[in-house]
Tab-separated table of C-alpha atoms in Angstrom:
chain	number	residue	atom	x	y	z
A	1	MET	CA	-0.003	-0.007	-0.002
A	2	ASN	CA	1.545	3.334	-1.022
A	3	ILE	CA	1.044	6.606	0.816
A	4	ILE	CA	-1.638	7.977	-1.500
A	5	ASP	CA	-3.623	4.739	-1.201
A	6	VAL	CA	-3.457	5.082	2.576
A	7	LEU	CA	-4.677	8.639	2.476
A	8	ASN	CA	-7.495	8.102	-0.015
A	9	SER	CA	-8.810	4.691	1.049
A	10	PRO	CA	-11.980	4.441	3.166
A	11	TRP	CA	-11.266	3.804	6.850
A	12	ALA	CA	-13.476	2.541	9.676
A	13	LEU	CA	-11.895	4.691	12.408
A	14	PRO	CA	-12.925	7.294	14.930
A	15	SER	CA	-12.412	10.688	13.324
A	16	GLU	CA	-9.632	11.841	15.745
A	17	LYS	CA	-7.606	8.667	15.152
A	18	TYR	CA	-8.111	9.072	11.398
A	19	ALA	CA	-6.785	12.647	11.646
A	20	GLU	CA	-3.638	11.383	13.367
A	21	ILE	CA	-3.018	8.822	10.649
A	22	ARG	CA	-3.490	11.389	7.906
A	23	ALA	CA	-1.147	13.836	9.569
A	24	LEU	CA	1.548	11.234	9.905
A	25	TYR	CA	1.331	10.061	6.319
A	26	GLU	CA	0.959	13.546	4.851
A	27	ARG	CA	4.261	14.550	6.552
A	28	HIS	CA	5.809	11.391	5.188
A	29	ALA	CA	4.358	12.128	1.732
A	30	HIS	CA	5.887	15.600	1.743
A	31	GLY	CA	9.297	14.131	2.409
A	32	ASP	CA	9.485	14.827	6.117
A	33	LYS	CA	11.460	12.167	7.915
A	34	VAL	CA	9.567	10.520	10.777
A	35	ASP	CA	11.285	11.221	14.077
A	36	ILE	CA	11.279	7.742	15.573
A	37	ALA	CA	12.766	8.828	18.921
A	38	ALA	CA	10.087	11.542	19.311
A	39	LEU	CA	7.314	9.097	18.432
A	40	GLU	CA	8.666	6.577	20.946
A	41	ALA	CA	8.755	9.261	23.656
A	42	GLN	CA	5.176	10.272	22.715
A	43	LEU	CA	3.972	6.656	22.768
A	44	GLY	CA	5.882	5.764	25.959
A	45	ARG	CA	7.266	2.536	24.486
A	46	PRO	CA	9.693	1.294	21.836
A	47	MET	CA	8.376	1.148	18.269
A	48	ASP	CA	9.251	-2.528	17.828
A	49	LYS	CA	5.930	-4.070	18.756
A	50	GLN	CA	5.272	-7.045	16.488
A	51	TYR	CA	2.115	-8.886	15.548
A	52	ARG	CA	1.252	-11.493	18.135
A	53	ALA	CA	0.657	-14.785	16.372
A	54	LEU	CA	-1.953	-17.384	17.369
A	55	GLU	CA	-1.447	-18.680	20.932
A	56	VAL	CA	-3.138	-21.830	22.226
A	57	VAL	CA	-3.895	-22.089	25.931
A	58	ASP	CA	-5.546	-25.308	27.195
A	59	GLY	CA	-7.273	-25.859	23.868
A	60	VAL	CA	-8.379	-22.187	23.412
A	61	GLY	CA	-6.897	-20.399	20.424
A	62	ILE	CA	-6.185	-16.748	21.357
A	63	LEU	CA	-5.959	-14.128	18.598
A	64	THR	CA	-4.901	-10.622	19.649
A	65	ILE	CA	-6.150	-7.659	17.627
A	66	ASP	CA	-4.044	-4.755	18.827
A	67	GLY	CA	-3.728	-1.220	17.434
A	68	LEU	CA	-4.636	-0.065	13.975
A	69	MET	CA	-5.840	-2.643	11.477
A	70	ALA	CA	-4.928	-2.788	7.827
A	71	LYS	CA	-4.755	-5.441	5.182
A	72	ARG	CA	-0.968	-5.151	5.204
A	73	MET	CA	0.882	-3.278	7.927
A	74	ASN	CA	4.086	-1.198	7.649
A	75	LEU	CA	4.792	2.137	9.337
A	76	MET	CA	1.540	1.943	11.299
A	77	ALA	CA	2.460	-1.377	12.777
A	78	ALA	CA	5.536	0.151	14.321
A	79	ILE	CA	3.655	3.235	15.580
A	80	SER	CA	0.492	1.653	16.950
A	81	GLY	CA	1.232	-2.024	17.312
A	82	GLY	CA	-1.066	-2.482	14.339
A	83	THR	CA	-2.464	-5.770	13.048
A	84	SER	CA	-2.697	-7.182	9.540
A	85	THR	CA	-6.122	-8.580	8.713
A	86	GLN	CA	-4.415	-10.943	6.306
A	87	LEU	CA	-2.396	-12.440	9.111
A	88	LEU	CA	-5.529	-12.599	11.303
A	89	GLN	CA	-7.354	-14.512	8.602
A	90	ARG	CA	-4.459	-16.877	8.245
A	91	ASP	CA	-4.170	-17.570	11.952
A	92	PHE	CA	-7.956	-17.839	12.432
A	93	GLY	CA	-7.974	-20.536	9.711
A	94	LEU	CA	-5.185	-22.381	11.483
A	95	ALA	CA	-7.143	-22.329	14.736
A	96	MET	CA	-10.247	-23.635	13.041
A	97	SER	CA	-8.378	-26.535	11.429
A	98	ASP	CA	-6.251	-27.381	14.497
A	99	PRO	CA	-7.731	-30.477	16.211
A	100	GLU	CA	-6.140	-29.334	19.508
A	101	VAL	CA	-8.184	-26.067	19.478
A	102	HIS	CA	-11.703	-26.391	20.685
A	103	SER	CA	-12.589	-22.671	21.107
A	104	ILE	CA	-11.389	-19.275	19.894
A	105	LEU	CA	-10.918	-16.095	21.890
A	106	LEU	CA	-10.487	-12.675	20.223
A	107	VAL	CA	-8.735	-10.212	22.539
A	108	ILE	CA	-9.207	-6.727	21.099
A	109	ASP	CA	-7.767	-3.302	21.840
A	110	SER	CA	-8.089	-1.494	18.542
A	111	PRO	CA	-9.633	1.785	17.262
A	112	GLY	CA	-10.295	0.083	13.883
A	113	GLY	CA	-8.556	0.622	10.605
A	114	GLU	CA	-8.640	0.120	6.890
A	115	VAL	CA	-11.873	-1.169	5.353
A	116	SER	CA	-10.087	-3.353	2.848
A	117	GLY	CA	-9.822	-6.863	4.302
A	118	THR	CA	-12.203	-6.177	7.227
A	119	GLN	CA	-15.416	-7.669	5.829
A	120	GLU	CA	-13.531	-10.701	4.540
A	121	PHE	CA	-12.284	-11.496	8.027
A	122	CYS	CA	-15.723	-10.678	9.495
A	123	ASN	CA	-17.419	-13.173	7.201
A	124	GLN	CA	-14.775	-15.829	7.851
A	125	ILE	CA	-15.590	-15.665	11.566
A	126	PHE	CA	-19.354	-15.563	11.033
A	127	GLU	CA	-19.279	-18.643	8.801
A	128	ALA	CA	-17.317	-20.560	11.476
A	129	ARG	CA	-20.101	-20.169	14.039
A	130	GLY	CA	-21.452	-23.473	15.323
A	131	ILE	CA	-18.219	-25.306	14.612
A	132	LYS	CA	-16.165	-23.946	17.535
A	133	PRO	CA	-17.273	-21.381	20.119
A	134	ILE	CA	-15.913	-17.892	19.296
A	135	VAL	CA	-15.828	-15.135	21.947
A	136	ALA	CA	-14.524	-11.550	21.669
A	137	VAL	CA	-13.349	-9.438	24.634
A	138	CYS	CA	-12.614	-5.700	24.468
A	139	GLU	CA	-9.628	-4.715	26.524
A	140	GLY	CA	-9.742	-0.934	26.148
A	141	THR	CA	-11.142	-0.028	22.715
A	142	MET	CA	-13.171	-1.921	20.170
A	143	ALA	CA	-14.261	0.607	17.581
A	144	SER	CA	-15.136	0.879	13.891
A	145	ALA	CA	-13.391	-1.887	11.853
A	146	ALA	CA	-12.417	-3.689	15.124
A	147	TYR	CA	-16.097	-3.744	16.169
A	148	TRP	CA	-17.106	-4.816	12.655
A	149	ILE	CA	-14.934	-7.907	13.064
A	150	ALA	CA	-15.791	-8.594	16.722
A	151	SER	CA	-19.517	-8.442	16.068
A	152	SER	CA	-19.270	-11.701	14.089
A	153	ALA	CA	-18.261	-13.682	17.218
A	154	ASP	CA	-20.802	-15.786	19.068
A	155	GLU	CA	-20.469	-13.593	22.197
A	156	MET	CA	-18.902	-10.174	22.920
A	157	TYR	CA	-17.790	-8.691	26.206
A	158	ILE	CA	-16.093	-5.652	27.674
A	159	SER	CA	-13.459	-6.198	30.306
A	160	SER	CA	-14.198	-3.064	32.342
A	161	GLY	CA	-16.633	-0.230	32.860
A	162	THR	CA	-14.382	2.151	30.976
A	163	ALA	CA	-14.067	0.118	27.769
A	164	GLN	CA	-14.941	2.049	24.601
A	165	VAL	CA	-17.078	0.371	21.993
A	166	GLY	CA	-18.791	1.463	18.770
A	167	SER	CA	-17.919	4.248	16.347
A	168	ILE	CA	-19.836	2.408	13.654
A	169	GLY	CA	-19.112	4.488	10.582
A	170	VAL	CA	-16.868	5.021	7.585
A	171	VAL	CA	-14.640	7.939	6.698
A	172	ALA	CA	-12.726	8.813	3.538
A	173	SER	CA	-10.819	11.897	2.390
A	174	HIS	CA	-9.302	13.419	-0.710
A	175	THR	CA	-5.712	14.663	-0.760
A	176	ASP	CA	-4.945	17.450	-3.222
A	177	MET	CA	-1.235	17.310	-4.038
A	178	SER	CA	-1.394	19.783	-6.892
A	179	LYS	CA	-0.133	22.853	-4.934
A	180	ALA	CA	2.712	20.919	-3.362
A	181	GLU	CA	3.699	19.627	-6.786
A	182	ALA	CA	3.557	23.209	-8.227
A	183	ASN	CA	5.803	24.461	-5.477
A	184	ARG	CA	8.296	21.786	-6.501
A	185	GLY	CA	7.867	22.807	-10.132
A	186	VAL	CA	6.071	19.572	-10.981
A	187	LYS	CA	3.038	19.490	-13.216
A	188	ILE	CA	1.380	16.087	-13.682
A	189	THR	CA	-1.141	15.567	-16.456
A	190	GLU	CA	-3.223	12.416	-16.232
A	191	ILE	CA	-4.685	10.706	-19.291
A	192	ALA	CA	-7.521	8.332	-18.382
A	193	ALA	CA	-10.299	6.493	-20.138
A	194	GLY	CA	-13.682	6.299	-18.416
A	195	LYS	CA	-15.741	9.140	-16.956
A	196	TYR	CA	-15.027	8.353	-13.363
A	197	LYS	CA	-11.557	6.824	-13.696
A	198	ARG	CA	-9.756	9.801	-12.067
A	199	VAL	CA	-12.723	11.880	-10.934
A	200	ALA	CA	-11.018	12.382	-7.564
A	201	SER	CA	-7.401	12.689	-8.610
A	202	GLU	CA	-4.894	13.851	-6.026
A	203	HIS	CA	-3.180	15.914	-8.683
A	204	GLU	CA	-5.953	18.497	-8.875
A	205	PRO	CA	-8.539	19.984	-6.541
A	206	LEU	CA	-11.578	17.815	-5.748
A	207	SER	CA	-14.520	18.634	-7.971
A	208	ALA	CA	-18.162	18.536	-6.867
A	209	GLU	CA	-18.639	15.498	-9.058
A	210	GLY	CA	-15.625	13.818	-7.445
A	211	HIS	CA	-17.022	14.650	-3.999
A	212	ASP	CA	-20.312	12.961	-4.848
A	213	VAL	CA	-18.536	9.842	-6.095
A	214	LEU	CA	-16.500	9.528	-2.881
A	215	LYS	CA	-19.613	10.233	-0.784
A	216	ASP	CA	-21.507	7.498	-2.624
A	217	GLN	CA	-18.646	5.031	-1.960
A	218	VAL	CA	-18.561	5.891	1.763
A	219	ASP	CA	-22.391	5.506	2.028
A	220	GLN	CA	-22.229	2.123	0.291
A	221	ILE	CA	-19.536	0.795	2.612
A	222	TYR	CA	-21.442	2.178	5.612
A	223	THR	CA	-24.554	0.271	4.503
A	224	VAL	CA	-22.556	-2.965	4.248
A	225	PHE	CA	-21.053	-2.296	7.727
A	226	VAL	CA	-24.495	-1.731	9.248
A	227	ASP	CA	-26.038	-4.778	7.576
A	228	ASP	CA	-23.171	-7.007	8.753
A	229	VAL	CA	-23.572	-5.769	12.371
A	230	ALA	CA	-27.306	-6.418	12.182
A	231	ARG	CA	-26.750	-9.930	10.868
A	232	ASN	CA	-24.026	-10.679	13.402
A	233	ARG	CA	-25.954	-9.366	16.395
A	234	GLY	CA	-29.335	-10.795	15.321
A	235	VAL	CA	-31.156	-7.464	15.089
A	236	SER	CA	-32.616	-5.371	12.279
A	237	SER	CA	-30.624	-2.871	10.282
A	238	GLU	CA	-33.076	-0.224	11.430
A	239	LYS	CA	-32.200	-0.942	15.050
A	240	VAL	CA	-28.509	-0.660	14.303
A	241	LEU	CA	-28.989	2.614	12.512
A	242	SER	CA	-31.184	4.125	15.224
A	243	GLU	CA	-29.419	2.879	18.334
A	244	MET	CA	-25.833	1.872	17.535
A	245	ALA	CA	-24.479	3.262	14.228
A	246	ASP	CA	-24.462	7.022	14.561
A	247	GLY	CA	-20.670	7.090	14.899
A	248	ARG	CA	-20.690	7.496	18.692
A	249	ILE	CA	-18.357	5.703	21.136
A	250	PHE	CA	-20.304	3.914	23.878
A	251	ILE	CA	-18.478	3.517	27.213
A	252	GLY	CA	-18.938	0.642	29.651
A	253	GLN	CA	-22.553	-0.085	30.629
A	254	LYS	CA	-23.911	2.081	27.903
A	255	ALA	CA	-22.395	-0.279	25.289
A	256	ILE	CA	-24.205	-3.177	27.041
A	257	ASP	CA	-27.477	-1.250	27.217
A	258	ALA	CA	-27.303	-0.383	23.500
A	259	GLY	CA	-26.824	-4.066	22.589
A	260	LEU	CA	-23.334	-3.624	21.195
A	261	VAL	CA	-21.934	-6.283	23.586
A	262	ASP	CA	-23.395	-9.024	25.765
A	263	GLY	CA	-21.955	-8.043	29.141
A	264	LYS	CA	-18.820	-7.591	31.213
A	265	ARG	CA	-16.195	-10.319	31.406
A	266	THR	CA	-12.375	-10.125	31.624
A	267	THR	CA	-10.167	-12.038	29.214
A	268	GLN	CA	-9.200	-14.499	31.962
A	269	GLN	CA	-12.869	-15.056	32.855
A	270	ALA	CA	-13.780	-15.614	29.221
A	271	LEU	CA	-10.866	-18.028	28.820
A	272	GLN	CA	-11.906	-20.053	31.882
A	273	LYS	CA	-15.565	-20.095	30.787
A	274	LEU	CA	-14.599	-21.551	27.404
A	275	LYS	CA	-12.571	-24.262	29.114
A	276	ASP	CA	-15.371	-25.050	31.593
A	277	ASP	CA	-17.978	-25.197	28.860
A	278	ARG	CA	-15.848	-27.624	26.885
A	279	GLN	CA	-15.392	-29.861	29.891
A	280	GLN	CA	-19.111	-29.869	30.584
A	281	LEU	CA	-19.903	-30.581	26.922
A	282	LEU	CA	-17.603	-33.619	26.880
A	283	TYR	CA	-18.336	-34.960	30.330
A	284	PRO	CA	-21.792	-33.881	31.542
A	285	LYS	CA	-22.826	-34.885	35.052
A	286	ARG	CA	-24.650	-38.226	35.251
A	287	SER	CA	-28.020	-38.441	36.942
A	288	ALA	CA	-28.202	-40.408	40.185
A	289	SER	CA	-30.955	-42.546	38.608
A	290	ALA	CA	-28.791	-43.532	35.620
A	291	LEU	CA	-29.017	-47.228	36.632
A	292	ASN	CA	-32.238	-49.183	37.008
A	293	PRO	CA	-32.265	-52.014	39.604
A	294	GLY	CA	-31.710	-55.350	37.814
A	295	GLY	CA	-30.868	-53.619	34.548
A	296	SER	CA	-27.971	-51.763	32.913
A	297	THR	CA	-29.640	-48.811	31.236
A	298	MET	CA	-27.523	-45.701	31.426
A	299	SER	CA	-28.419	-42.132	30.449
A	300	ILE	CA	-25.962	-41.044	27.680
A	301	PRO	CA	-25.718	-37.421	26.606
A	302	ALA	CA	-26.274	-36.389	22.996
A	303	THR	CA	-23.084	-36.244	20.925
A	304	PRO	CA	-21.605	-32.720	20.963
A	305	THR	CA	-21.875	-30.794	17.670
A	306	ALA	CA	-18.144	-30.049	17.624
A	307	VAL	CA	-16.234	-33.013	19.018
A	308	LEU	CA	-12.635	-32.723	17.851
A	309	PRO	CA	-10.280	-35.601	17.012
A	310	ALA	CA	-8.119	-34.741	20.048
A	311	ASP	CA	-11.090	-35.376	22.336
A	312	VAL	CA	-12.042	-38.740	20.948
A	313	GLU	CA	-9.543	-40.823	22.872
A	314	ALA	CA	-10.289	-39.083	26.157
A	315	MET	CA	-14.003	-39.598	25.587
A	316	ARG	CA	-13.517	-43.236	24.675
A	317	THR	CA	-11.443	-43.875	27.862
A	318	GLN	CA	-14.003	-42.052	30.007
A	319	ALA	CA	-16.941	-43.910	28.439
A	320	LYS	CA	-15.177	-47.254	28.802
A	321	ALA	CA	-14.474	-46.674	32.499
A	322	GLU	CA	-18.024	-45.507	33.151
A	323	GLY	CA	-19.410	-48.474	31.154
A	324	PHE	CA	-17.461	-50.943	33.256
A	325	LYS	CA	-18.573	-49.240	36.450
A	326	ALA	CA	-22.201	-49.171	35.348
A	327	GLY	CA	-22.088	-52.807	34.263
A	328	ALA	CA	-20.563	-53.944	37.545
A	329	GLU	CA	-23.173	-52.052	39.558
A	330	ALA	CA	-25.979	-53.509	37.441
A	331	GLU	CA	-24.668	-57.086	37.825
A	332	ARG	CA	-24.355	-56.660	41.626
A	333	ALA	CA	-27.934	-55.412	41.736
A	334	ARG	CA	-29.120	-58.351	39.621
A	335	ILE	CA	-27.367	-60.944	41.818
A	336	GLN	CA	-28.734	-59.337	44.976
A	337	ALA	CA	-32.272	-59.429	43.496
A	338	VAL	CA	-31.912	-63.128	42.716
A	339	GLU	CA	-30.602	-63.893	46.227
A	340	GLU	CA	-33.628	-62.210	47.781
A	341	GLN	CA	-35.868	-64.882	46.223
A	342	LEU	CA	-34.151	-67.755	48.033
A	343	MET	CA	-36.433	-70.446	49.612
A	344	PRO	CA	-35.094	-73.276	51.815
A	345	GLY	CA	-34.270	-76.331	49.728
A	346	HIS	CA	-33.545	-74.349	46.534
A	347	GLU	CA	-29.991	-73.152	47.214
A	348	GLU	CA	-28.541	-74.964	44.204
A	349	LEU	CA	-31.053	-73.394	41.840
A	350	VAL	CA	-30.416	-69.881	43.195
A	351	ALA	CA	-26.659	-70.348	42.834
A	352	LYS	CA	-27.145	-71.330	39.214
A	353	LEU	CA	-29.400	-68.311	38.478
A	354	LYS	CA	-27.055	-65.887	40.201
A	355	PHE	CA	-24.178	-66.617	37.865
A	356	ASP	CA	-25.916	-67.081	34.544
A	357	GLY	CA	-25.501	-63.321	33.897
A	358	LYS	CA	-29.076	-62.762	32.690
A	359	THR	CA	-31.777	-63.956	35.083
A	360	THR	CA	-33.485	-61.010	36.886
A	361	GLY	CA	-34.971	-61.145	40.382
A	362	GLU	CA	-38.504	-61.466	38.966
A	363	GLN	CA	-37.517	-64.306	36.650
A	364	ALA	CA	-35.735	-66.115	39.514
A	365	ALA	CA	-38.880	-65.846	41.670
A	366	VAL	CA	-40.970	-67.550	38.973
A	367	GLN	CA	-38.471	-70.445	38.571
A	368	ILE	CA	-38.111	-70.980	42.344
A	369	LEU	CA	-41.838	-71.050	42.889
A	370	ALA	CA	-42.237	-73.588	40.074
A	371	ALA	CA	-39.562	-75.774	41.676
A	372	GLU	CA	-41.294	-75.499	45.051
A	373	LYS	CA	-44.618	-76.501	43.567
A	374	LYS	CA	-43.054	-79.548	41.970
A	375	LYS	CA	-41.422	-80.449	45.235
A	376	LEU	CA	-44.716	-80.245	47.154
A	377	GLY	CA	-46.427	-82.351	44.506
A	378	GLY	CA	-43.860	-85.115	45.026
A	379	ILE	CA	-44.344	-85.047	48.791
A	380	ALA	CA	-48.125	-85.409	48.324
A	381	ALA	CA	-47.658	-88.474	46.096
A	382	ASP	CA	-45.342	-90.096	48.625
A	383	LEU	CA	-47.817	-89.464	51.435
A	384	LYS	CA	-50.567	-91.103	49.381
A	385	THR	CA	-48.449	-94.140	48.759
A	386	ASP	CA	-47.582	-94.510	52.465
A	387	ALA	CA	-51.171	-93.818	53.731
A	388	PRO	CA	-52.904	-96.486	56.044
A	389	LYS	CA	-55.563	-98.718	54.564
A	390	THR	CA	-59.181	-97.728	54.380
A	391	ALA	CA	-60.742	-96.766	57.718
A	392	PRO	CA	-63.417	-99.038	59.388
A	393	ASN	CA	-66.932	-99.097	58.075
A	394	SER	CA	-65.755	-98.489	54.563
A	395	PRO	CA	-67.181	-100.751	51.824
A	396	ALA	CA	-63.846	-102.582	51.635
A	397	GLU	CA	-63.989	-103.472	55.313
A	398	ASP	CA	-67.595	-104.666	54.952
A	399	GLN	CA	-66.354	-107.235	52.516
A	400	ALA	CA	-63.615	-108.219	54.987
A	401	ARG	CA	-66.273	-108.909	57.578
A	402	SER	CA	-68.270	-111.239	55.325
A	403	GLY	CA	-66.927	-114.292	57.289
A	404	VAL	CA	-67.946	-112.852	60.691
A	405	GLN	CA	-71.088	-114.183	62.432
A	406	LYS	CA	-73.798	-111.542	62.446
A	407	ILE	CA	-75.289	-109.939	65.534
A	408	ASP	CA	-78.996	-109.174	65.686
A	409	ALA	CA	-81.538	-107.869	68.208
A	410	THR	CA	-83.009	-111.287	68.949
A	411	MET	CA	-79.888	-112.428	70.789
A	412	SER	CA	-79.542	-112.210	74.495
A	413	GLN	CA	-76.590	-110.545	76.106
A	414	GLU	CA	-74.888	-113.851	76.799
A	415	GLN	CA	-75.412	-114.953	73.162
A	416	VAL	CA	-73.936	-111.658	71.920
A	417	THR	CA	-70.902	-112.045	74.201
A	418	ALA	CA	-70.336	-115.625	72.955
A	419	VAL	CA	-70.659	-114.651	69.272
A	420	ALA	CA	-68.318	-111.675	69.829
A	421	LYS	CA	-65.702	-113.862	71.459
A	422	GLU	CA	-65.907	-116.435	68.603
A	423	ASN	CA	-65.597	-113.682	65.938
A	424	TRP	CA	-62.618	-112.100	67.717
A	425	LEU	CA	-60.775	-115.407	67.774
A	426	LYS	CA	-61.593	-116.408	64.190
A	427	ASN	CA	-61.038	-113.052	62.428
A	428	PRO	CA	-57.740	-111.254	63.135
A	429	LYS	CA	-58.797	-108.304	60.892
A	430	LEU	CA	-61.063	-107.160	63.747
A	431	HIS	CA	-57.873	-106.599	65.778
A	432	ARG	CA	-56.968	-103.662	63.439
A	433	GLU	CA	-60.370	-102.062	63.979
A	434	PHE	CA	-60.714	-102.429	67.746
A	435	THR	CA	-58.112	-102.015	70.426
A	436	SER	CA	-59.267	-105.115	72.415
A	437	GLU	CA	-61.733	-107.967	72.601
A	438	ALA	CA	-63.654	-106.058	75.268
A	439	ALA	CA	-63.992	-103.053	72.933
A	440	TYR	CA	-65.299	-105.277	70.174
A	441	THR	CA	-67.771	-107.056	72.525
A	442	ALA	CA	-69.074	-103.636	73.713
A	443	PHE	CA	-69.606	-102.658	70.067
A	444	CYS	CA	-71.530	-105.854	69.346
A	445	LYS	CA	-73.806	-105.328	72.374
A	446	ALA	CA	-74.498	-101.740	71.238
A	447	GLU	CA	-75.285	-102.965	67.770
A	448	ALA	CA	-77.682	-105.673	69.050
A	449	SER	CA	-79.546	-103.137	71.171
A	450	GLY	CA	-79.843	-100.692	68.241
A	451	ARG	CA	-77.562	-98.039	69.766
A	452	VAL	CA	-75.189	-98.050	66.704
A	453	ARG	CA	-75.807	-98.664	63.051
A	454	ILE	CA	-73.446	-99.289	60.146
A	455	LEU	CA	-74.548	-96.764	57.515
A	456	ASN	CA	-72.973	-98.399	54.516
A	457	LYS	CA	-73.768	-101.950	55.482
A	458	LYS	CA	-75.161	-103.807	52.535
A	459	PRO	CA	-78.410	-105.741	52.951
A	460	ALA	CA	-77.973	-109.455	53.664
């Protein structure tokens, strides 16, 4: 960029800073040597400040935008610690492609600068939204072209209540070199094709027509600036024009109230927040109810939208460890549930179910109850087999008594006693029904007198 280009190009700068730049370059254009020592004394620092390249801190890529901005920097870089937007675009692209970088932090202290290259960098940042978090922090001043770029970040903050933000506007000027050339005895005649090719030539005074052309260019760039801010901040162009873009500088809380930034946060706080957010995204807290008794269901978070290759191994290790832990807890819960179903006599079955790796407590209860039912059925069959023979007075015993002499009411007591004695001696089966001969004789006497009756006795 030559001196005339610097003087005549549109700039997104506060007017007082633009005046300083013009004064410096106009002196240089007239052949005055820049007094480096005097400038260093005025600035209070050596004029050797270089562009700070991309720095990565714990996965956060930090880009510093310091001093005046221009597409390419030369004398201004030495004076103001200026920054090349070309270098910023290069380093931002490196940060986006670096798998070790999960977030980007723009640290800004700049009054703005040259329009050329500004929108390109602004759009590069805006198009990267949603891939990696991008945050901008103002450390001092974030005006004009610097604000244009910063507005494309996901979030914007001021670091203090005295930070200066805004100056949304565009300025351009015309430098008439004709008188200086005449004083040096130089007369330059330009030959150009095209009505507006040299309508604002520096070799002659600015015409009304040339003024209108420059004004139209400034207005057009201003419209693009306003529309980009509206897009980036998610508001209408009308709101930007009415509340943000009248060229003013907003200080501290007023910048927040006007919607130019999202709040107050220091660079260190913004850096820590980006690291904390990344940690939470990768390893969200598990719910206490992640495991169901007897099962192994675990609540797994949705996959992050921007998981980087560098995170994959750590995520895999974490998930593997948590999976083993969850599986062990689920298996212990399952075994305990099976053990709780234990019934005496079924220890072997419970031991088998505990270690098959699949039977739940409910399923174990069903199998144990079925085994108990089968066991009880077997006991009942054994009892039936071992049961005593049919009780007295049953039809079977009536048949057994068919060889016994009958007792009837016509017999005397002596006859009944005699018959009973004879039956007792001849028929041992009666011994199973009665405890003694006397008991049997008493029964026979009661039967003869009609005091007892055999209900199922068949007719003779």
